[in-house]
PDB file of C-alpha atoms in Angstrom:
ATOM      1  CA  UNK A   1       0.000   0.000   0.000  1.00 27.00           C
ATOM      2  CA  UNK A   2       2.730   2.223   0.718  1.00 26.00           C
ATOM      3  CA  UNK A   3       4.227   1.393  -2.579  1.00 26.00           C
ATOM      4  CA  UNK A   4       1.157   2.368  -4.628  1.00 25.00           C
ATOM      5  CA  UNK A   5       1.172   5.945  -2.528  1.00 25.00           C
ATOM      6  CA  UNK A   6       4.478   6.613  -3.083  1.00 25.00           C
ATOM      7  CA  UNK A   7       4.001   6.060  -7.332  1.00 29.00           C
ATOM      8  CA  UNK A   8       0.610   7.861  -6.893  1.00 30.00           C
ATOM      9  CA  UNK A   9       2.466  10.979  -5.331  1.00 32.00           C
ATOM     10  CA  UNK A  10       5.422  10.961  -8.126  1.00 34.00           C
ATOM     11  CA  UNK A  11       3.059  11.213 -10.771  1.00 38.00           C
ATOM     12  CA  UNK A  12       1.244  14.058  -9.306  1.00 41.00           C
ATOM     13  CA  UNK A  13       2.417  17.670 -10.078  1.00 41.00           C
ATOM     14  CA  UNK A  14       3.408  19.612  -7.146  1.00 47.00           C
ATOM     15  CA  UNK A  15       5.509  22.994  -8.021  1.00 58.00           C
ATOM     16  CA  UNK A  16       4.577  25.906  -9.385  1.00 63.00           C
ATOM     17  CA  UNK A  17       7.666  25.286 -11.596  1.00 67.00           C
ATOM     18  CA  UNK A  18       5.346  22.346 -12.966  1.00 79.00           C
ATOM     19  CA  UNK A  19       2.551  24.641 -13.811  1.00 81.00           C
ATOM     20  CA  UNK A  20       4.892  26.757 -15.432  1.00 83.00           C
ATOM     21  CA  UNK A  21       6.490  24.289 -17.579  1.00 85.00           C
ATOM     22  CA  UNK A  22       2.588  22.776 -18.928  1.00 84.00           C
ATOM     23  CA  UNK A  23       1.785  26.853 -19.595  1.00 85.00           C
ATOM     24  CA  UNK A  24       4.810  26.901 -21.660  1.00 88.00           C
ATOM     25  CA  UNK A  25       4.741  24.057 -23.285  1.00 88.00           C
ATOM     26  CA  UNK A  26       0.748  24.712 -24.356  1.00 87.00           C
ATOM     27  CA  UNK A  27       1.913  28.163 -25.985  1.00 88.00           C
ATOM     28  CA  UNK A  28       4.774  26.469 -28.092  1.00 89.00           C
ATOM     29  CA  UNK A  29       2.000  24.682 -29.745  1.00 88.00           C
ATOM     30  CA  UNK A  30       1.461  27.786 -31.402  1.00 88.00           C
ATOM     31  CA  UNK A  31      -0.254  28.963 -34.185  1.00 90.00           C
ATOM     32  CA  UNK A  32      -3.185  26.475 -32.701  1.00 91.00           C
ATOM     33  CA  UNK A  33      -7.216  27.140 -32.939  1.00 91.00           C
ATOM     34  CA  UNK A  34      -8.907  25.872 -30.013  1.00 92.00           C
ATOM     35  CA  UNK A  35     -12.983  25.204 -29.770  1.00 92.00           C
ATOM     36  CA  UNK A  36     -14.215  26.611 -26.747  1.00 93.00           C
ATOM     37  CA  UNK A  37     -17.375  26.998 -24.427  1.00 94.00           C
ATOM     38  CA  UNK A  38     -17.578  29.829 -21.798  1.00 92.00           C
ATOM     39  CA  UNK A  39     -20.064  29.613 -19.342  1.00 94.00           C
ATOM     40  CA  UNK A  40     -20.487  32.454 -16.764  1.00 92.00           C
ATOM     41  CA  UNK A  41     -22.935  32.857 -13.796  1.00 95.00           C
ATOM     42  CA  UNK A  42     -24.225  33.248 -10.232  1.00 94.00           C
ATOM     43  CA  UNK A  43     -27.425  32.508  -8.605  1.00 92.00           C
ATOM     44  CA  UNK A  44     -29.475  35.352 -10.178  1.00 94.00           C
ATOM     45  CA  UNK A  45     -27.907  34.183 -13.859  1.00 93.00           C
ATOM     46  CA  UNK A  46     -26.119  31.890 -16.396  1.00 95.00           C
ATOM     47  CA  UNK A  47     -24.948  32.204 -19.865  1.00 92.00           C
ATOM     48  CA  UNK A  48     -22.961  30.445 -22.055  1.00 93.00           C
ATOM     49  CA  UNK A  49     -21.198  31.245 -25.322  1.00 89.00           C
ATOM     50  CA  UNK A  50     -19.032  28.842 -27.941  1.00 90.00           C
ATOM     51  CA  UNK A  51     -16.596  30.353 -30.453  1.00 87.00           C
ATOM     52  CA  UNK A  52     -12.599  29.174 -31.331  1.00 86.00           C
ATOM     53  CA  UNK A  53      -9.869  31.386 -30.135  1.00 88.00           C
ATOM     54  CA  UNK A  54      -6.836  31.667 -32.483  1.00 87.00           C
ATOM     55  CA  UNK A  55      -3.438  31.189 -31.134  1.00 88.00           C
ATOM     56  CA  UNK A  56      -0.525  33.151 -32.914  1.00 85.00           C
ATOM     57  CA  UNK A  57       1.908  32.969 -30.597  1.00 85.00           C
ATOM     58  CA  UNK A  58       2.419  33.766 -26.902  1.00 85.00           C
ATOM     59  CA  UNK A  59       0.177  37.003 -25.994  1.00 82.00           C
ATOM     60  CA  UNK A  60      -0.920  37.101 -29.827  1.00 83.00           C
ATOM     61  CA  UNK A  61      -4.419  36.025 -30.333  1.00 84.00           C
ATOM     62  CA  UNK A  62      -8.259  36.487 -31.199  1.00 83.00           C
ATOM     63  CA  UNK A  63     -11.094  35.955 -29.806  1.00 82.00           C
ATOM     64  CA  UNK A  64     -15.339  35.987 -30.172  1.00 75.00           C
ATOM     65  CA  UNK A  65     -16.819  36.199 -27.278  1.00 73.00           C
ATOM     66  CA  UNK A  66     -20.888  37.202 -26.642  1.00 71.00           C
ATOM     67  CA  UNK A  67     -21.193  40.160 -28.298  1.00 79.00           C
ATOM     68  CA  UNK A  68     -17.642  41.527 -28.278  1.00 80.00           C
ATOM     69  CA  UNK A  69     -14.462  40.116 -29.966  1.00 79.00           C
ATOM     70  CA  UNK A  70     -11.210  40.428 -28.111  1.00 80.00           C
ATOM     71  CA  UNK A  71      -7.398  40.347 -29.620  1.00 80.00           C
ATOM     72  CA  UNK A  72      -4.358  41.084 -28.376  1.00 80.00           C
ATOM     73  CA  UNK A  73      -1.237  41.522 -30.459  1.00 77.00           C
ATOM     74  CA  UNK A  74       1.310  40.973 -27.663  1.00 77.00           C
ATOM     75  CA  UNK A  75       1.207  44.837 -26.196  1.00 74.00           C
ATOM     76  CA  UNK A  76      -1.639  45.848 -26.534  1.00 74.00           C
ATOM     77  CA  UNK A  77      -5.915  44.685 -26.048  1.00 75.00           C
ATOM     78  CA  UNK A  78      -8.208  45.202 -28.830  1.00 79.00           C
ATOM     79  CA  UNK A  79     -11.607  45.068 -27.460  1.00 78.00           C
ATOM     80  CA  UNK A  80     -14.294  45.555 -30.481  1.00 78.00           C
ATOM     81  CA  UNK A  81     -18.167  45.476 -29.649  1.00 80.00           C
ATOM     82  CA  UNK A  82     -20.007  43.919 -32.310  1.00 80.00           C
ATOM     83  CA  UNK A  83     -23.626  46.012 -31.335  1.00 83.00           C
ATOM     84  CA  UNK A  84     -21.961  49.496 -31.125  1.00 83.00           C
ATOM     85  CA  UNK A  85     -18.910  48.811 -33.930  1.00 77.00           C
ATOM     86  CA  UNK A  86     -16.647  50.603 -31.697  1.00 78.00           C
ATOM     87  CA  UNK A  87     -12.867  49.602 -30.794  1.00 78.00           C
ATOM     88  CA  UNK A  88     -11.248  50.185 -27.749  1.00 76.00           C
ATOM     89  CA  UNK A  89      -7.089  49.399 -27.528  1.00 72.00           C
ATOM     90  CA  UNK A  90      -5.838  49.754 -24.577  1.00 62.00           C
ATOM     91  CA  UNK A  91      -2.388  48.669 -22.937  1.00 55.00           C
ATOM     92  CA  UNK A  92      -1.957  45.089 -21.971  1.00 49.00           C
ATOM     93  CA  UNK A  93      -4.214  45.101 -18.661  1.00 55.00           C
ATOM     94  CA  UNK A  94      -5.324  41.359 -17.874  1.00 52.00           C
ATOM     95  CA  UNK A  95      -8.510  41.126 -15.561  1.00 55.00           C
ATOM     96  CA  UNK A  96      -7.918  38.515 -12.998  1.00 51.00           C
ATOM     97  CA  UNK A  97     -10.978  36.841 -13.737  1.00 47.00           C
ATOM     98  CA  UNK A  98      -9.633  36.244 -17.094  1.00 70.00           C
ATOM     99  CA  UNK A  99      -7.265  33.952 -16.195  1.00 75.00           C
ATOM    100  CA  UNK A 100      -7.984  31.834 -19.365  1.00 75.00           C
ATOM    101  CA  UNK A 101      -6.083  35.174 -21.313  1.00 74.00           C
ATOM    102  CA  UNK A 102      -3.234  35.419 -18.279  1.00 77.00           C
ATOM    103  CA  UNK A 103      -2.796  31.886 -19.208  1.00 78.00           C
ATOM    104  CA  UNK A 104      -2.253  32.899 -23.269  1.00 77.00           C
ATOM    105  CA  UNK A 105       0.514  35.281 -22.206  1.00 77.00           C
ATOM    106  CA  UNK A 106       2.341  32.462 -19.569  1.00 81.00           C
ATOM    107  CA  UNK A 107       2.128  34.914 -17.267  1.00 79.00           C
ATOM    108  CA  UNK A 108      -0.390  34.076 -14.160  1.00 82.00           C
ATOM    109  CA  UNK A 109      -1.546  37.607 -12.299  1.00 81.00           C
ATOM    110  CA  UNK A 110       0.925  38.603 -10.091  1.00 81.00           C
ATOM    111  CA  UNK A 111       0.188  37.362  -6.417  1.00 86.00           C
ATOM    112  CA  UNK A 112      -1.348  34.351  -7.722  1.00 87.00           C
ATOM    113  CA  UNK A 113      -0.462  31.211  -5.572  1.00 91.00           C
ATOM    114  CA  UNK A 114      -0.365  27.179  -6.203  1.00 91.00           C
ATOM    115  CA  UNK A 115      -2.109  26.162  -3.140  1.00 92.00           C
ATOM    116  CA  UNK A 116      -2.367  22.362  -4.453  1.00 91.00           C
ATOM    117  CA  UNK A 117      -2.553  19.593  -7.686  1.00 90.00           C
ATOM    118  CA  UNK A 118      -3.625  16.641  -7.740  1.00 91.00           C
ATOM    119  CA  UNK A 119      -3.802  13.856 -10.579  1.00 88.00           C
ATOM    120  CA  UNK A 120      -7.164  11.495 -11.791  1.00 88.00           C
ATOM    121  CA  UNK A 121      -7.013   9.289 -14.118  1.00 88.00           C
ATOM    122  CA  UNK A 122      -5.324  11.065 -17.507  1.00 92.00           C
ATOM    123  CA  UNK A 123      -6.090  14.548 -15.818  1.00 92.00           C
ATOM    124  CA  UNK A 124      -3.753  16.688 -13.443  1.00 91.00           C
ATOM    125  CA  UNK A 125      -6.481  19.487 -11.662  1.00 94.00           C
ATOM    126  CA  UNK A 126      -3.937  22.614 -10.172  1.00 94.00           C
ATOM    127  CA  UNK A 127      -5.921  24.435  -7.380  1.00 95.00           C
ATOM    128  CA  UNK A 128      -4.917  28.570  -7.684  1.00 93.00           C
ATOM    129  CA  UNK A 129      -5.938  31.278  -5.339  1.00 93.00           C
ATOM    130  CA  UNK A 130      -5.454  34.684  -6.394  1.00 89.00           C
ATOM    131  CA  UNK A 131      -3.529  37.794  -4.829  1.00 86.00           C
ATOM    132  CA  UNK A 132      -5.205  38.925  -1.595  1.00 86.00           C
ATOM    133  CA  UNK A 133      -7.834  35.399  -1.939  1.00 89.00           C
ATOM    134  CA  UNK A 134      -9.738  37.241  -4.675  1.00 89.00           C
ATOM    135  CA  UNK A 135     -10.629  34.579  -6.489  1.00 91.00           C
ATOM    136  CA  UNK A 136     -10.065  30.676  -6.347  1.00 94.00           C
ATOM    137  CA  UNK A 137      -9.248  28.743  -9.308  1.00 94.00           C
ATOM    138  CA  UNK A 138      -9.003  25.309 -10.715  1.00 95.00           C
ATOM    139  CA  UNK A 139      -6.463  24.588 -13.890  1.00 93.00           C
ATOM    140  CA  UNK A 140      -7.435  21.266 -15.598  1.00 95.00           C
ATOM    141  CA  UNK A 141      -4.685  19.583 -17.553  1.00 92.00           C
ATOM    142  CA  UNK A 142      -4.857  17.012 -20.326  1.00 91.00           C
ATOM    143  CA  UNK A 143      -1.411  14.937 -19.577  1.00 85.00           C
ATOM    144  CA  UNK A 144      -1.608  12.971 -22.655  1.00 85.00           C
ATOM    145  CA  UNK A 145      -1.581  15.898 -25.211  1.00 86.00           C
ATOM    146  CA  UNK A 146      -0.498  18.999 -22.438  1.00 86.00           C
ATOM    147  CA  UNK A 147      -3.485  20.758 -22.988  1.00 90.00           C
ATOM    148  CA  UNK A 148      -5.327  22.911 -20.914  1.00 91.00           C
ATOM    149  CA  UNK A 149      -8.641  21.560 -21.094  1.00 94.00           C
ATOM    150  CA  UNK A 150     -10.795  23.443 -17.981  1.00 95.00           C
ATOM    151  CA  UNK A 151     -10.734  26.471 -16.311  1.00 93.00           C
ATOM    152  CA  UNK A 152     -12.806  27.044 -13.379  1.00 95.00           C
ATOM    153  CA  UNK A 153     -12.601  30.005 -11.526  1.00 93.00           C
ATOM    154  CA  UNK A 154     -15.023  31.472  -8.779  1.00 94.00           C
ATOM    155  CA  UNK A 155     -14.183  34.920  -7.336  1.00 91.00           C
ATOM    156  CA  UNK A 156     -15.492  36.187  -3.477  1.00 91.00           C
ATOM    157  CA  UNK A 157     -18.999  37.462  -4.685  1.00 91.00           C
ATOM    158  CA  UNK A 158     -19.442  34.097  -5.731  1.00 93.00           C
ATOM    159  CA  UNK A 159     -19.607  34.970 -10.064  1.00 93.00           C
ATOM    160  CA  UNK A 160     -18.218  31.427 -11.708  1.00 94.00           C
ATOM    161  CA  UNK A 161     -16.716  30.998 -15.051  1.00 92.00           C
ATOM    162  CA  UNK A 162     -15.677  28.027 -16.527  1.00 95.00           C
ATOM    163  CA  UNK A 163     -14.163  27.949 -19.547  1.00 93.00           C
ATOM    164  CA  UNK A 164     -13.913  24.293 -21.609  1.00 96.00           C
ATOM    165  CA  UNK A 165     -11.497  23.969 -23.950  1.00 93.00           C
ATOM    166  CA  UNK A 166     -11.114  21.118 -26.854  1.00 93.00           C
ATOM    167  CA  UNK A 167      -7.747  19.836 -28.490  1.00 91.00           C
ATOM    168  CA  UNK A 168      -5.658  22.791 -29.922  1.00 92.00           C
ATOM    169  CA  UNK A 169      -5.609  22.046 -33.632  1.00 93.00           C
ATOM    170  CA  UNK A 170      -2.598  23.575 -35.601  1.00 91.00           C
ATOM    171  CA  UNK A 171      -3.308  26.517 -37.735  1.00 86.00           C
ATOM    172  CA  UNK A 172      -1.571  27.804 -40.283  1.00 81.00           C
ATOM    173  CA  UNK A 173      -1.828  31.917 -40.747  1.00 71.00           C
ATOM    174  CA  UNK A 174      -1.990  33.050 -43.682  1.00 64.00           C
ATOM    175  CA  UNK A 175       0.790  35.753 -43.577  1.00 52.00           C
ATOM    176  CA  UNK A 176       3.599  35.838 -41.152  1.00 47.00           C
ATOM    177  CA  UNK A 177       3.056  38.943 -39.349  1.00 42.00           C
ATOM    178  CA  UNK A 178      -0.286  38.837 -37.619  1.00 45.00           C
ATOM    179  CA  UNK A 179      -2.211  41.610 -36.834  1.00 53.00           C
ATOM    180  CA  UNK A 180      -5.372  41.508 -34.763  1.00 53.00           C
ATOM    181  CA  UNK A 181      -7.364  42.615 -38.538  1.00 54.00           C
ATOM    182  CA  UNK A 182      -5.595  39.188 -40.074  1.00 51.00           C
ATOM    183  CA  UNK A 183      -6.671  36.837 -37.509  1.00 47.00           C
ATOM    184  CA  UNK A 184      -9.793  34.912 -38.581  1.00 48.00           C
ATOM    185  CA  UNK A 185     -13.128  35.947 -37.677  1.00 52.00           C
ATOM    186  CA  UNK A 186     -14.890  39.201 -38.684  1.00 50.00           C
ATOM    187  CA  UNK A 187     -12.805  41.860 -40.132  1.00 50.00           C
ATOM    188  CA  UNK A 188     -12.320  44.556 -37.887  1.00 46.00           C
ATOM    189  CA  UNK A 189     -11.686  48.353 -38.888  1.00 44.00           C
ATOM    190  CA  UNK A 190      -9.379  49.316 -36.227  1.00 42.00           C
ATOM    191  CA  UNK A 191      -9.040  53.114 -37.472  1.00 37.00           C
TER     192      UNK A 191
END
């Protein structure tokens, strides 16, 4: 019995330095598309929205999301709203409760601590709290392919997202360079 604890607990991630290495390894996957499904609530609401974020590289990426698309291209945040066809860019500031975009850049918010991992089956589950206990978080990780494929996170006033993420798929841009305009998806005038 001790045997089987001691192989259980060497398969099981336990450092930060492990999280680290699965973020960076996801991103060098890159370009990738990956299918996703955002659900957000509380107990006065609940909605849920699919779309496919595109990958460029680390920080470099597109997204649709409700009724706004979102693209970064490394320094700065393009948020677009799709109702009022306006564009807001901004310099790269990450809301904590979008740790599923922290997670794009390799970067987790500042303050952010590993407070425990565990493994199940073909799945390793990090549990996160963030700076000053804001939130509390839970990384799912395919260890098969290294994919992220959940992340839950539920901040003090008790709003949940999860975010569910399929298989990256390699994608191939169609130009080097990318700009938040090339990125598939609506075209965006970003004048």
């Amino acid at each position: 019995m001790a045997a089987l604890l001691l192989v259980a607990a060497a398969n099981q991630p336990q450092s930060e330095g492990d999280l680290g290495a699965i973020m960076e390894r996801y991103l060098e996957a890159a370009p990738m598309q990956v299918a996703y499904s955002y659900a957000i609530g509380n107990s006065d609401f609940s909605d849920t929205t699919q779309g496919v974020l595109y990958l460029s590289a680390p920080s470099v990426f597109r997204l649709s999301f409700f009724d706004k698309v979102y693209g970064s291209d490394g320094a700065s945040v393009y948020l677009h709203d799709t109702n009022t066809h306006q564009t807001v860019i901004d310099s790269l500031r990450w809301n904590e409760m979008q740790l599923w975009l922290r997670l794009l850049s390799g970067q987790l918010p500042e303050g952010t601590q590993l407070v425990g991992s565990r493994h199940a089956g073909r799945l390793s589950h990090f549990d996160l709290l963030g700076p000053d206990g804001k939130w509390e978080a839970e990384l799912t990780v395919n260890e098969q392919s290294g994919a992220i494929a959940r992340i839950a996170v539920v901040d003090r006033a008790g709003l949940s997202v999860v975010i569910d993420l399929e298989t990256p798929r390699k994608w191939t841009p169609s130009v080097e360079y990318i700009r938040l305009s090339d990125l598939p998806g609506e075209r965006l005038d970003l004048r």
